[in-house]
Short mmCIF file of C-alpha atoms in Angstrom, two decimals:
data_model
loop_
_atom_site.label_atom_id
_atom_site.label_comp_id
_atom_site.label_asym_id
_atom_site.label_seq_id
_atom_site.Cartn_x
_atom_site.Cartn_y
_atom_site.Cartn_z
CA MET A 32 0.00 0.00 0.00
CA ASN A 33 1.40 3.37 -1.02
CA ILE A 34 0.94 5.90 1.79
CA SER A 35 0.86 9.25 0.05
CA THR A 36 -0.59 12.55 1.24
CA GLU A 37 0.21 14.49 -1.93
CA GLY A 38 -2.53 17.06 -2.46
CA VAL A 39 -4.13 16.37 0.94
CA LYS A 40 -4.83 19.39 3.11
CA SER A 41 -6.03 19.45 6.68
CA PHE A 42 -9.63 20.53 7.17
CA ILE A 43 -9.05 21.09 10.88
CA PRO A 44 -8.50 24.87 11.25
CA THR A 45 -6.45 24.85 14.43
CA ALA A 46 -6.06 28.63 14.68
CA THR A 47 -9.77 29.18 14.04
CA ILE A 48 -10.74 26.66 16.71
CA GLU A 49 -8.42 28.28 19.23
CA SER A 50 -9.82 31.71 18.36
CA LEU A 51 -13.42 30.50 18.74
CA LEU A 52 -12.70 28.84 22.07
CA ALA A 53 -11.15 32.09 23.30
CA SER A 54 -13.89 34.40 21.97
CA GLN A 55 -16.94 32.38 23.05
CA LYS A 56 -16.37 32.46 26.79
CA ASP A 57 -19.07 33.70 29.16
CA SER A 58 -21.90 33.64 26.64
CA PRO A 59 -25.13 35.10 28.05
CA ARG A 60 -27.85 32.76 29.21
CA GLY A 61 -30.13 33.78 26.36
CA LYS A 62 -27.55 32.81 23.77
CA ILE A 63 -27.07 29.35 25.30
CA ARG A 64 -30.83 28.89 25.41
CA ASP A 65 -31.13 29.87 21.72
CA ILE A 66 -28.36 27.45 20.72
CA ILE A 67 -30.11 24.57 22.48
CA ALA A 68 -33.42 25.56 20.85
CA LYS A 69 -31.76 25.43 17.42
CA SER A 70 -30.55 21.91 18.09
CA LEU A 71 -33.95 20.84 19.35
CA ASP A 72 -35.23 22.01 15.98
CA LYS A 73 -32.95 19.23 14.64
CA LYS A 74 -30.41 21.56 13.04
CA ARG A 75 -26.68 20.95 13.23
CA LEU A 76 -24.83 23.59 15.20
CA ASP A 77 -22.18 25.87 13.76
CA PRO A 78 -18.64 25.87 15.22
CA GLU A 79 -19.23 29.20 16.98
CA GLU A 80 -22.30 27.79 18.71
CA THR A 81 -20.53 24.63 19.81
CA ALA A 82 -17.60 26.73 21.07
CA ALA A 83 -20.04 28.65 23.23
CA LEU A 84 -21.39 25.44 24.74
CA VAL A 85 -18.01 23.89 25.56
CA ASN A 86 -17.07 27.06 27.46
CA VAL A 87 -20.05 26.95 29.80
CA LYS A 88 -19.02 26.80 33.47
CA ASP A 89 -22.22 27.88 35.23
CA PRO A 90 -23.87 24.80 36.84
CA GLU A 91 -27.39 25.88 35.86
CA LEU A 92 -26.42 26.41 32.23
CA ARG A 93 -24.59 23.08 32.19
CA GLN A 94 -27.74 21.39 33.44
CA MET A 95 -29.69 23.17 30.71
CA ILE A 96 -27.33 21.63 28.14
CA LEU A 97 -27.71 18.18 29.68
CA ASP A 98 -31.50 18.48 29.71
CA GLY A 99 -31.53 19.68 26.11
CA ALA A 100 -29.42 16.73 24.98
CA HIS A 101 -31.73 14.31 26.76
CA GLU A 102 -34.80 15.84 25.13
CA LEU A 103 -33.20 15.77 21.69
CA LYS A 104 -32.19 12.14 22.08
CA GLU A 105 -35.75 11.21 23.01
CA ARG A 106 -37.16 13.13 20.04
CA ILE A 107 -34.92 11.50 17.44
CA TYR A 108 -33.93 8.09 18.78
CA GLY A 109 -36.55 7.37 21.39
CA ASN A 110 -35.49 5.19 24.30
CA ARG A 111 -33.76 2.44 22.33
CA ILE A 112 -30.11 1.49 22.81
CA VAL A 113 -28.33 -0.52 20.12
CA LEU A 114 -25.98 -3.23 21.42
CA PHE A 115 -22.79 -4.67 19.96
CA ALA A 116 -19.56 -6.35 21.02
CA PRO A 117 -15.92 -5.76 20.06
CA LEU A 118 -14.01 -8.71 18.61
CA TYR A 119 -10.24 -8.26 18.65
CA VAL A 120 -8.72 -10.27 15.81
CA GLY A 121 -5.05 -9.43 16.32
CA ASN A 122 -2.81 -7.11 18.33
CA GLU A 123 0.32 -7.10 16.22
CA CYS A 124 1.18 -3.47 15.46
CA VAL A 125 3.97 -1.51 13.78
CA ASN A 126 3.03 1.84 15.33
CA ASP A 127 4.46 3.25 18.55
CA CYS A 128 1.59 5.36 19.91
CA VAL A 129 2.70 6.34 23.41
CA TYR A 130 -0.75 5.77 24.98
CA CYS A 131 -1.51 2.34 23.48
CA GLY A 132 -0.91 -1.07 24.99
CA PHE A 133 -0.43 -2.52 21.50
CA ARG A 134 2.47 -0.20 20.55
CA ILE A 135 5.45 -1.97 19.03
CA SER A 136 7.85 -0.99 21.83
CA ASN A 137 5.65 -2.45 24.60
CA LYS A 138 7.46 -5.62 25.68
CA GLU A 139 4.75 -6.46 28.22
CA CYS A 140 2.13 -6.97 25.50
CA SER A 141 1.56 -10.61 24.57
CA ARG A 142 1.13 -10.66 20.77
CA SER A 143 -1.54 -12.85 19.27
CA THR A 144 -3.62 -13.22 16.11
CA LEU A 145 -6.69 -15.41 15.87
CA SER A 146 -6.34 -18.44 13.62
CA HIS A 147 -9.31 -19.33 11.45
CA GLU A 148 -10.40 -21.90 14.03
CA ASP A 149 -9.95 -19.40 16.86
CA LEU A 150 -12.02 -16.82 14.98
CA ILE A 151 -14.88 -19.29 14.52
CA ASN A 152 -14.75 -20.21 18.22
CA GLU A 153 -14.82 -16.53 19.23
CA THR A 154 -17.79 -15.94 16.94
CA LYS A 155 -19.66 -18.94 18.32
CA ALA A 156 -19.05 -17.76 21.88
CA LEU A 157 -20.50 -14.34 21.03
CA VAL A 158 -23.45 -15.75 19.10
CA GLU A 159 -24.27 -18.10 21.96
CA THR A 160 -24.84 -15.14 24.28
CA GLY A 161 -27.19 -13.45 21.80
CA HIS A 162 -25.00 -10.95 19.98
CA LYS A 163 -25.94 -9.97 16.41
CA ARG A 164 -23.61 -7.01 15.82
CA LEU A 165 -19.82 -6.86 16.12
CA ILE A 166 -17.03 -4.39 15.60
CA MET A 167 -13.91 -6.28 14.55
CA VAL A 168 -10.67 -4.65 15.71
CA TYR A 169 -7.20 -5.06 14.19
CA GLY A 170 -3.78 -3.67 14.99
CA GLU A 171 -1.90 -1.93 12.18
CA HIS A 172 0.41 -4.55 10.71
CA PRO A 173 1.24 -5.84 7.20
CA ASN A 174 -0.37 -9.16 8.14
CA TYR A 175 -3.71 -7.40 8.58
CA ASP A 176 -4.15 -6.16 5.05
CA ALA A 177 -7.45 -5.63 3.24
CA ARG A 178 -7.68 -9.23 2.04
CA PHE A 179 -7.04 -10.56 5.54
CA ILE A 180 -9.72 -8.30 6.99
CA ALA A 181 -12.19 -9.26 4.27
CA ASP A 182 -11.55 -12.98 4.80
CA THR A 183 -12.02 -12.71 8.57
CA VAL A 184 -15.25 -10.76 8.16
CA GLN A 185 -16.56 -13.36 5.72
CA ALA A 186 -15.69 -16.14 8.16
CA VAL A 187 -17.76 -14.41 10.85
CA TYR A 188 -20.73 -13.96 8.53
CA ASP A 189 -20.52 -17.61 7.48
CA THR A 190 -20.67 -18.88 11.07
CA LYS A 191 -24.15 -20.01 12.02
CA TYR A 192 -24.36 -21.49 15.49
CA LYS A 193 -27.29 -22.91 17.43
CA LYS A 194 -29.99 -20.22 17.41
CA GLY A 195 -27.87 -17.30 16.25
CA GLU A 196 -25.62 -15.58 13.77
CA ILE A 197 -23.81 -12.28 13.33
CA ARG A 198 -25.77 -10.04 10.96
CA ARG A 199 -23.59 -6.93 10.91
CA VAL A 200 -19.84 -6.47 11.19
CA ASN A 201 -18.31 -3.02 11.62
CA ILE A 202 -14.57 -2.45 11.29
CA ASN A 203 -12.02 -0.62 13.43
CA ALA A 204 -8.75 -0.85 11.54
CA ALA A 205 -5.97 1.19 10.00
CA PRO A 206 -6.65 3.61 7.16
CA MET A 207 -6.34 2.03 3.72
CA ASP A 208 -5.90 3.13 0.16
CA ILE A 209 -9.01 3.21 -2.04
CA GLU A 210 -8.47 -0.27 -3.49
CA GLY A 211 -8.10 -1.72 0.00
CA TYR A 212 -11.39 -0.22 1.08
CA ARG A 213 -13.07 -1.69 -2.00
CA ILE A 214 -11.86 -5.16 -1.06
CA VAL A 215 -13.22 -4.81 2.47
CA LYS A 216 -16.51 -3.35 1.23
CA SER A 217 -17.04 -6.35 -1.05
CA VAL A 218 -17.81 -8.64 1.89
CA GLY A 219 -20.63 -6.44 3.15
CA ILE A 220 -19.17 -4.60 6.10
CA GLY A 221 -21.19 -2.05 8.01
CA THR A 222 -19.42 1.00 9.39
CA TYR A 223 -15.70 1.61 8.85
CA GLN A 224 -14.44 3.38 11.93
CA ILE A 225 -11.23 5.40 12.25
CA PHE A 226 -10.45 7.45 15.34
CA GLN A 227 -8.23 10.44 14.68
CA GLU A 228 -7.27 10.06 18.37
CA THR A 229 -6.52 13.80 18.66
CA TYR A 230 -7.36 16.53 16.18
CA HIS A 231 -4.61 18.78 17.55
CA GLU A 232 -1.86 18.23 15.00
CA GLU A 233 1.10 19.26 17.16
CA THR A 234 -0.01 16.92 19.94
CA TYR A 235 -0.72 14.17 17.41
CA LYS A 236 2.85 14.28 16.13
CA LYS A 237 4.28 14.01 19.65
CA LEU A 238 2.14 11.01 20.54
CA HIS A 239 2.72 9.08 17.29
CA PRO A 240 6.52 9.08 16.86
CA ARG A 241 6.85 6.27 14.31
CA GLY A 242 4.92 3.91 12.09
CA PRO A 243 2.32 4.66 9.39
CA LYS A 244 0.09 6.24 12.03
CA SER A 245 2.64 9.01 12.51
CA SER A 246 1.15 10.74 9.45
CA PHE A 247 -1.60 13.05 10.70
CA LEU A 248 -2.84 13.76 7.15
CA TRP A 249 -2.91 10.11 6.01
CA ARG A 250 -5.15 9.28 8.94
CA LEU A 251 -7.28 12.42 8.62
CA ASP A 252 -7.89 11.67 4.95
CA GLY A 253 -8.66 8.01 5.67
CA LEU A 254 -12.43 8.27 5.66
CA ASP A 255 -12.43 10.45 2.54
CA ARG A 256 -10.73 7.57 0.74
CA ALA A 257 -13.27 5.14 2.20
CA MET A 258 -16.09 7.29 0.86
CA LYS A 259 -14.44 7.40 -2.56
CA ALA A 260 -14.29 3.60 -2.47
CA GLY A 261 -18.03 3.42 -1.91
CA ILE A 262 -18.15 2.95 1.85
CA ASP A 263 -20.73 5.54 2.88
CA ASP A 264 -21.16 4.40 6.48
CA LEU A 265 -18.34 5.94 8.50
CA GLY A 266 -17.41 6.32 12.16
CA ILE A 267 -15.20 9.04 13.62
CA GLY A 268 -13.82 9.45 17.11
CA ALA A 269 -11.33 11.08 19.44
CA LEU A 270 -9.56 9.62 22.47
CA MET A 271 -10.39 12.01 25.26
CA GLY A 272 -7.43 12.84 27.49
CA LEU A 273 -4.74 13.29 24.88
CA TYR A 274 -5.55 16.99 24.48
CA ASP A 275 -8.15 19.51 25.71
CA TRP A 276 -11.58 17.90 25.29
CA ARG A 277 -13.04 21.20 24.13
CA PHE A 278 -10.69 21.24 21.15
CA GLU A 279 -11.49 17.59 20.38
CA VAL A 280 -15.24 18.28 20.36
CA MET A 281 -14.59 21.08 17.89
CA GLY A 282 -12.43 18.75 15.80
CA LEU A 283 -15.18 16.15 15.65
CA LEU A 284 -17.63 18.83 14.54
CA TYR A 285 -15.28 20.08 11.82
CA HIS A 286 -14.74 16.50 10.62
CA THR A 287 -18.51 16.11 10.41
CA ILE A 288 -18.88 19.36 8.48
CA HIS A 289 -16.08 18.35 6.09
CA LEU A 290 -17.75 15.03 5.25
CA GLU A 291 -21.14 16.70 4.81
CA ASP A 292 -19.71 19.43 2.56
CA THR A 293 -17.56 17.04 0.51
CA PHE A 294 -19.79 13.98 0.17
CA GLY A 295 -23.27 15.15 1.17
CA VAL A 296 -23.40 12.89 4.22
CA GLY A 297 -21.72 13.06 7.59
CA PRO A 298 -20.45 10.25 9.81
CA HIS A 299 -22.88 7.58 10.92
CA THR A 300 -21.34 7.44 14.39
CA ILE A 301 -19.12 9.44 16.72
CA SER A 302 -17.10 7.85 19.54
CA PHE A 303 -15.58 9.71 22.48
CA PRO A 304 -13.77 7.20 24.72
CA ARG A 305 -11.68 8.40 27.64
CA ILE A 306 -8.16 7.06 27.92
CA GLU A 307 -7.88 4.11 30.32
CA PRO A 308 -4.90 2.32 31.91
CA ALA A 309 -3.01 -0.16 29.72
CA ILE A 310 -0.42 -2.71 30.72
CA GLY A 311 3.15 -1.46 30.38
CA THR A 312 1.97 2.05 29.49
CA ASP A 313 2.79 4.65 32.13
CA PHE A 314 1.30 7.44 29.99
CA THR A 315 -2.21 6.11 30.61
CA GLU A 316 -1.93 6.24 34.39
CA LYS A 317 -2.07 10.04 34.39
CA PRO A 318 -3.17 11.43 31.01
CA PRO A 319 -2.08 15.05 30.41
CA PHE A 320 -5.64 16.23 29.77
CA GLN A 321 -7.66 13.87 31.93
CA VAL A 322 -11.41 14.46 31.57
CA SER A 323 -13.45 14.63 34.77
CA ASP A 324 -16.77 12.82 35.05
CA ASP A 325 -18.69 16.12 35.00
CA ASP A 326 -16.87 17.32 31.90
CA PHE A 327 -17.39 13.93 30.25
CA LYS A 328 -21.15 14.16 30.75
CA LEU A 329 -21.11 17.66 29.30
CA LEU A 330 -19.04 16.79 26.24
CA VAL A 331 -21.40 13.92 25.40
CA ALA A 332 -24.38 16.26 25.69
CA ILE A 333 -22.69 18.92 23.55
CA LEU A 334 -21.88 16.41 20.83
CA ARG A 335 -25.51 15.29 20.84
CA LEU A 336 -26.69 18.86 20.41
CA SER A 337 -24.06 19.69 17.80
CA VAL A 338 -24.85 16.79 15.45
CA PRO A 339 -28.47 15.77 16.07
CA TYR A 340 -28.62 12.91 13.55
CA THR A 341 -25.30 11.20 14.21
CA GLY A 342 -25.23 8.01 16.27
CA MET A 343 -23.14 8.22 19.44
CA ILE A 344 -21.20 5.29 20.87
CA LEU A 345 -20.45 4.88 24.59
CA THR A 346 -17.93 2.11 25.25
CA ALA A 347 -17.31 -0.26 28.14
CA ARG A 348 -14.14 1.67 28.95
CA GLU A 349 -16.40 3.67 31.25
CA PRO A 350 -17.47 2.42 34.69
CA ILE A 351 -21.04 1.26 35.12
CA ALA A 352 -22.18 4.28 37.14
CA ILE A 353 -21.00 6.73 34.49
CA ARG A 354 -22.49 4.67 31.67
CA ASN A 355 -25.87 4.62 33.36
CA VAL A 356 -25.89 8.41 33.69
CA VAL A 357 -24.43 9.31 30.29
CA LEU A 358 -26.99 7.15 28.46
CA ARG A 359 -29.46 9.96 29.09
CA TYR A 360 -27.49 12.56 27.18
CA GLY A 361 -27.58 11.33 23.63
CA VAL A 362 -25.97 7.89 23.46
CA SER A 363 -27.52 5.55 20.89
CA GLN A 364 -25.10 2.59 20.94
CA ILE A 365 -23.13 0.72 23.62
CA ASP A 366 -21.05 -2.42 23.72
CA ALA A 367 -22.00 -5.06 26.28
CA GLY A 368 -20.62 -8.36 27.49
CA SER A 369 -17.30 -7.13 26.12
CA SER A 370 -13.84 -8.69 26.28
CA ILE A 371 -10.89 -7.02 24.60
CA GLY A 372 -8.16 -9.60 24.92
CA VAL A 373 -7.44 -11.53 21.72
CA GLY A 374 -9.27 -14.86 22.11
CA ASP A 375 -11.00 -13.88 25.37
CA TYR A 376 -14.56 -14.88 24.54
CA SER A 377 -13.84 -18.55 23.99
CA HIS A 378 -10.73 -19.00 26.11
CA LYS A 379 -10.03 -16.45 28.82
CA ASP A 380 -6.72 -17.19 30.57
CA GLU A 381 -4.06 -15.51 32.70
CA GLU A 382 -2.56 -13.96 29.55
CA SER A 383 -5.78 -12.06 28.76
CA ARG A 384 -4.67 -8.81 30.35
CA ARG A 385 -1.37 -8.89 28.46
CA LYS A 386 -3.30 -9.31 25.19
CA SER A 387 -5.59 -6.33 25.88
CA GLN A 388 -5.24 -2.78 24.59
CA PHE A 389 -6.52 -1.20 27.83
CA VAL A 390 -8.59 -2.01 30.93
CA LEU A 391 -12.39 -2.16 30.74
CA GLY A 392 -14.56 -0.32 33.26
CA ASP A 393 -17.73 -2.36 32.65
CA THR A 394 -17.37 -6.15 32.59
CA ARG A 395 -21.02 -7.11 33.05
CA SER A 396 -22.46 -9.94 30.97
CA LEU A 397 -24.70 -9.11 28.01
CA ASP A 398 -27.75 -10.41 29.87
CA ASP A 399 -26.96 -8.30 32.94
CA VAL A 400 -26.64 -5.17 30.80
CA ILE A 401 -29.89 -5.93 28.99
CA TYR A 402 -31.74 -6.57 32.24
CA GLU A 403 -30.57 -3.29 33.72
CA LEU A 404 -31.37 -1.38 30.52
CA THR A 405 -34.86 -2.87 30.60
CA LYS A 406 -35.40 -1.94 34.23
CA GLY A 407 -34.25 1.57 33.32
CA GLY A 408 -36.92 1.87 30.64
CA TYR A 409 -34.61 1.46 27.61
CA ILE A 410 -35.33 -0.81 24.66
CA PRO A 411 -32.26 -2.98 23.93
CA SER A 412 -31.89 -3.33 20.16
CA PHE A 413 -29.89 -5.63 17.89
CA CYS A 414 -31.40 -4.13 14.77
CA THR A 415 -29.50 -4.40 11.47
CA SER A 416 -32.40 -3.66 9.13
CA CYS A 417 -31.21 -0.31 7.76
CA TYR A 418 -28.01 -1.83 6.45
CA ARG A 419 -29.69 -4.82 4.89
CA ALA A 420 -32.45 -2.63 3.44
CA GLY A 421 -29.94 -0.21 1.93
CA ARG A 422 -30.70 2.65 4.31
CA THR A 423 -27.09 3.80 4.68
CA GLY A 424 -25.12 6.94 3.91
CA GLU A 425 -27.17 9.51 2.03
CA HIS A 426 -30.17 7.18 1.93
CA PHE A 427 -30.03 6.87 5.74
CA MET A 428 -30.05 10.64 6.10
CA GLU A 429 -33.10 10.86 3.85
CA PHE A 430 -34.91 8.80 6.44
CA ALA A 431 -33.21 10.22 9.51
CA ILE A 432 -33.60 13.94 9.03
CA PRO A 433 -37.42 13.95 8.74
CA GLY A 434 -37.55 11.81 11.90
CA PHE A 435 -38.34 8.48 10.26
CA VAL A 436 -35.54 6.76 12.18
CA LYS A 437 -37.74 6.56 15.24
CA GLN A 438 -40.61 5.15 13.19
CA PHE A 439 -38.43 2.38 11.73
CA CYS A 440 -36.17 1.80 14.69
CA THR A 441 -38.61 1.42 17.55
CA PRO A 442 -40.59 -1.42 15.90
CA ASN A 443 -37.37 -3.09 14.75
CA ALA A 444 -35.85 -2.70 18.20
CA LEU A 445 -38.85 -4.42 19.77
CA LEU A 446 -38.61 -7.31 17.30
CA THR A 447 -34.90 -7.89 17.81
CA PHE A 448 -35.33 -7.56 21.56
CA ALA A 449 -38.07 -10.19 21.51
CA GLU A 450 -35.80 -12.47 19.50
CA TYR A 451 -33.11 -12.14 22.17
CA LEU A 452 -35.62 -12.77 24.96
CA TYR A 453 -37.00 -15.97 23.43
CA ASP A 454 -33.64 -17.43 22.45
CA PHE A 455 -30.98 -16.25 24.89
CA SER A 456 -32.16 -14.41 27.99
CA SER A 457 -32.34 -15.44 31.60
CA GLN A 458 -35.79 -15.88 33.14
CA ARG A 459 -35.64 -12.56 35.00
CA THR A 460 -34.71 -10.70 31.78
CA LEU A 461 -37.42 -12.52 29.83
CA GLU A 462 -40.10 -11.44 32.29
CA ALA A 463 -38.88 -7.85 32.50
CA GLY A 464 -38.39 -7.65 28.74
CA LEU A 465 -41.81 -8.91 27.75
CA GLY A 466 -43.35 -6.40 30.14
CA LEU A 467 -41.37 -3.60 28.53
CA ILE A 468 -42.43 -4.69 25.04
CA ASP A 469 -46.12 -4.64 26.05
CA ASN A 470 -45.67 -1.16 27.47
CA GLU A 471 -43.84 0.14 24.39
CA LEU A 472 -46.42 -1.30 22.01
CA GLY A 473 -48.99 0.93 23.67
CA LYS A 474 -46.90 3.95 22.68
CA VAL A 475 -46.97 3.14 18.95
CA THR A 476 -49.44 5.76 17.74
CA ASP A 477 -50.04 4.43 14.21
CA PRO A 478 -52.77 1.75 14.55
CA LYS A 479 -51.62 -0.09 11.41
CA MET A 480 -48.00 -0.20 12.59
CA GLN A 481 -49.06 -1.30 16.05
CA ALA A 482 -51.12 -4.14 14.58
CA SER A 483 -48.28 -5.12 12.27
CA VAL A 484 -45.75 -5.25 15.12
CA LYS A 485 -48.12 -7.35 17.22
CA GLU A 486 -48.52 -9.75 14.31
CA LYS A 487 -44.76 -10.08 13.84
CA LEU A 488 -44.25 -10.58 17.57
CA ALA A 489 -46.80 -13.40 17.50
CA GLU A 490 -44.95 -14.97 14.56
CA MET A 491 -41.71 -14.67 16.49
CA LYS A 492 -43.20 -16.34 19.56
CA ALA A 493 -44.28 -19.16 17.26
CA GLY A 494 -40.71 -19.65 16.06
CA LYS A 495 -40.07 -17.26 13.16
CA ARG A 496 -36.88 -15.21 13.29
CA ASP A 497 -35.17 -12.22 11.67
CA LEU A 498 -38.34 -10.21 11.09
CA PHE A 499 -37.88 -6.52 10.40
CA TYR A 500 -39.17 -3.45 8.56
#
């Protein structure tokens, strides 16, 4: 693969961001209220407006932002939460990112790559718990080229086990050239996710001293190349704690604007993980820009308000208490029942920690997470219908912006939840889940849709599976 950044220019205006952050301090209450109202009207915020929000210090105004994000989330996404699991395929890596447990210079990391048999066993272990959606994660290494990734994805899709199967595979891997993306796209991947890690270029260069990832522009341009290859379902993210979170929020917004202006469609998802401890990695024990819990809640809420129609992913890096709170402020997807050591799902051993990129904050089982979501009034969803029905990229936005997502997603969430309950759940989750479904059916205002969902639920109880709109 030829890594070339000839003709590539950064779309992150560092000086402009710094100027906006400096000029938008102490905005009056009325201005903050107007910005929130604009977002509640389902309009993406401008950089100046987001800069005003990230500068808010007053507790009452911060609570106003949190409340606005919660209301917006309810309006667009309802109370559903989409569930997935990460599947680490290999942790070989040629980069030397100072914050990463997989970096090439880390002698405490136990290197491992799943064999074909191992990959099938990992998939079976995930399917057996009820998972339908995965994100497959790869280190950056010549062994993990586009063909390798495509073959491993295909192997996962081909694995049918007992009552389940994986219906959607997203990818978290190194940036590729256009031909590489085409190869990966050919096996029917979902979202291709690349975290810029930090949008502050000077900081980026310090933290990525060698390896292909040392090129800020190659990585920044990575999702443009994916789009040119026909992958229109993209995920962006920043690792919070490497630089000032306010700057990173602005960077994520500018990345969104760039994709919208260039390709007519923004990212499908945004991730905002905080840096967590990693074996053999002193940097992670005290990150230079550590984000407090209060600031983390606020940044999630501000992202929700800034980009109303973009999915937001909250990972199991976070402790349970924080996850339960932050769900209110705009999160639409979480991982659950997660393990991040290579081979952990089918064979957890004493080497697991040495095969992991970082330490998880939430190690609950999938069923425990689902039970607690249900008791909290959320609809757990394994829906994959949009991707299989072709509602991705620009087509997804055609449905999303008028508010049709909620109309499609709530019925589909109920159907996939029922499928989980009948095939995989514990008795306590089954009872709580069926009660939630009955309650949510009463909220479906379209009589024809309500009748249709009831009919499909009856078919599912009788043994039919994979029903969706």
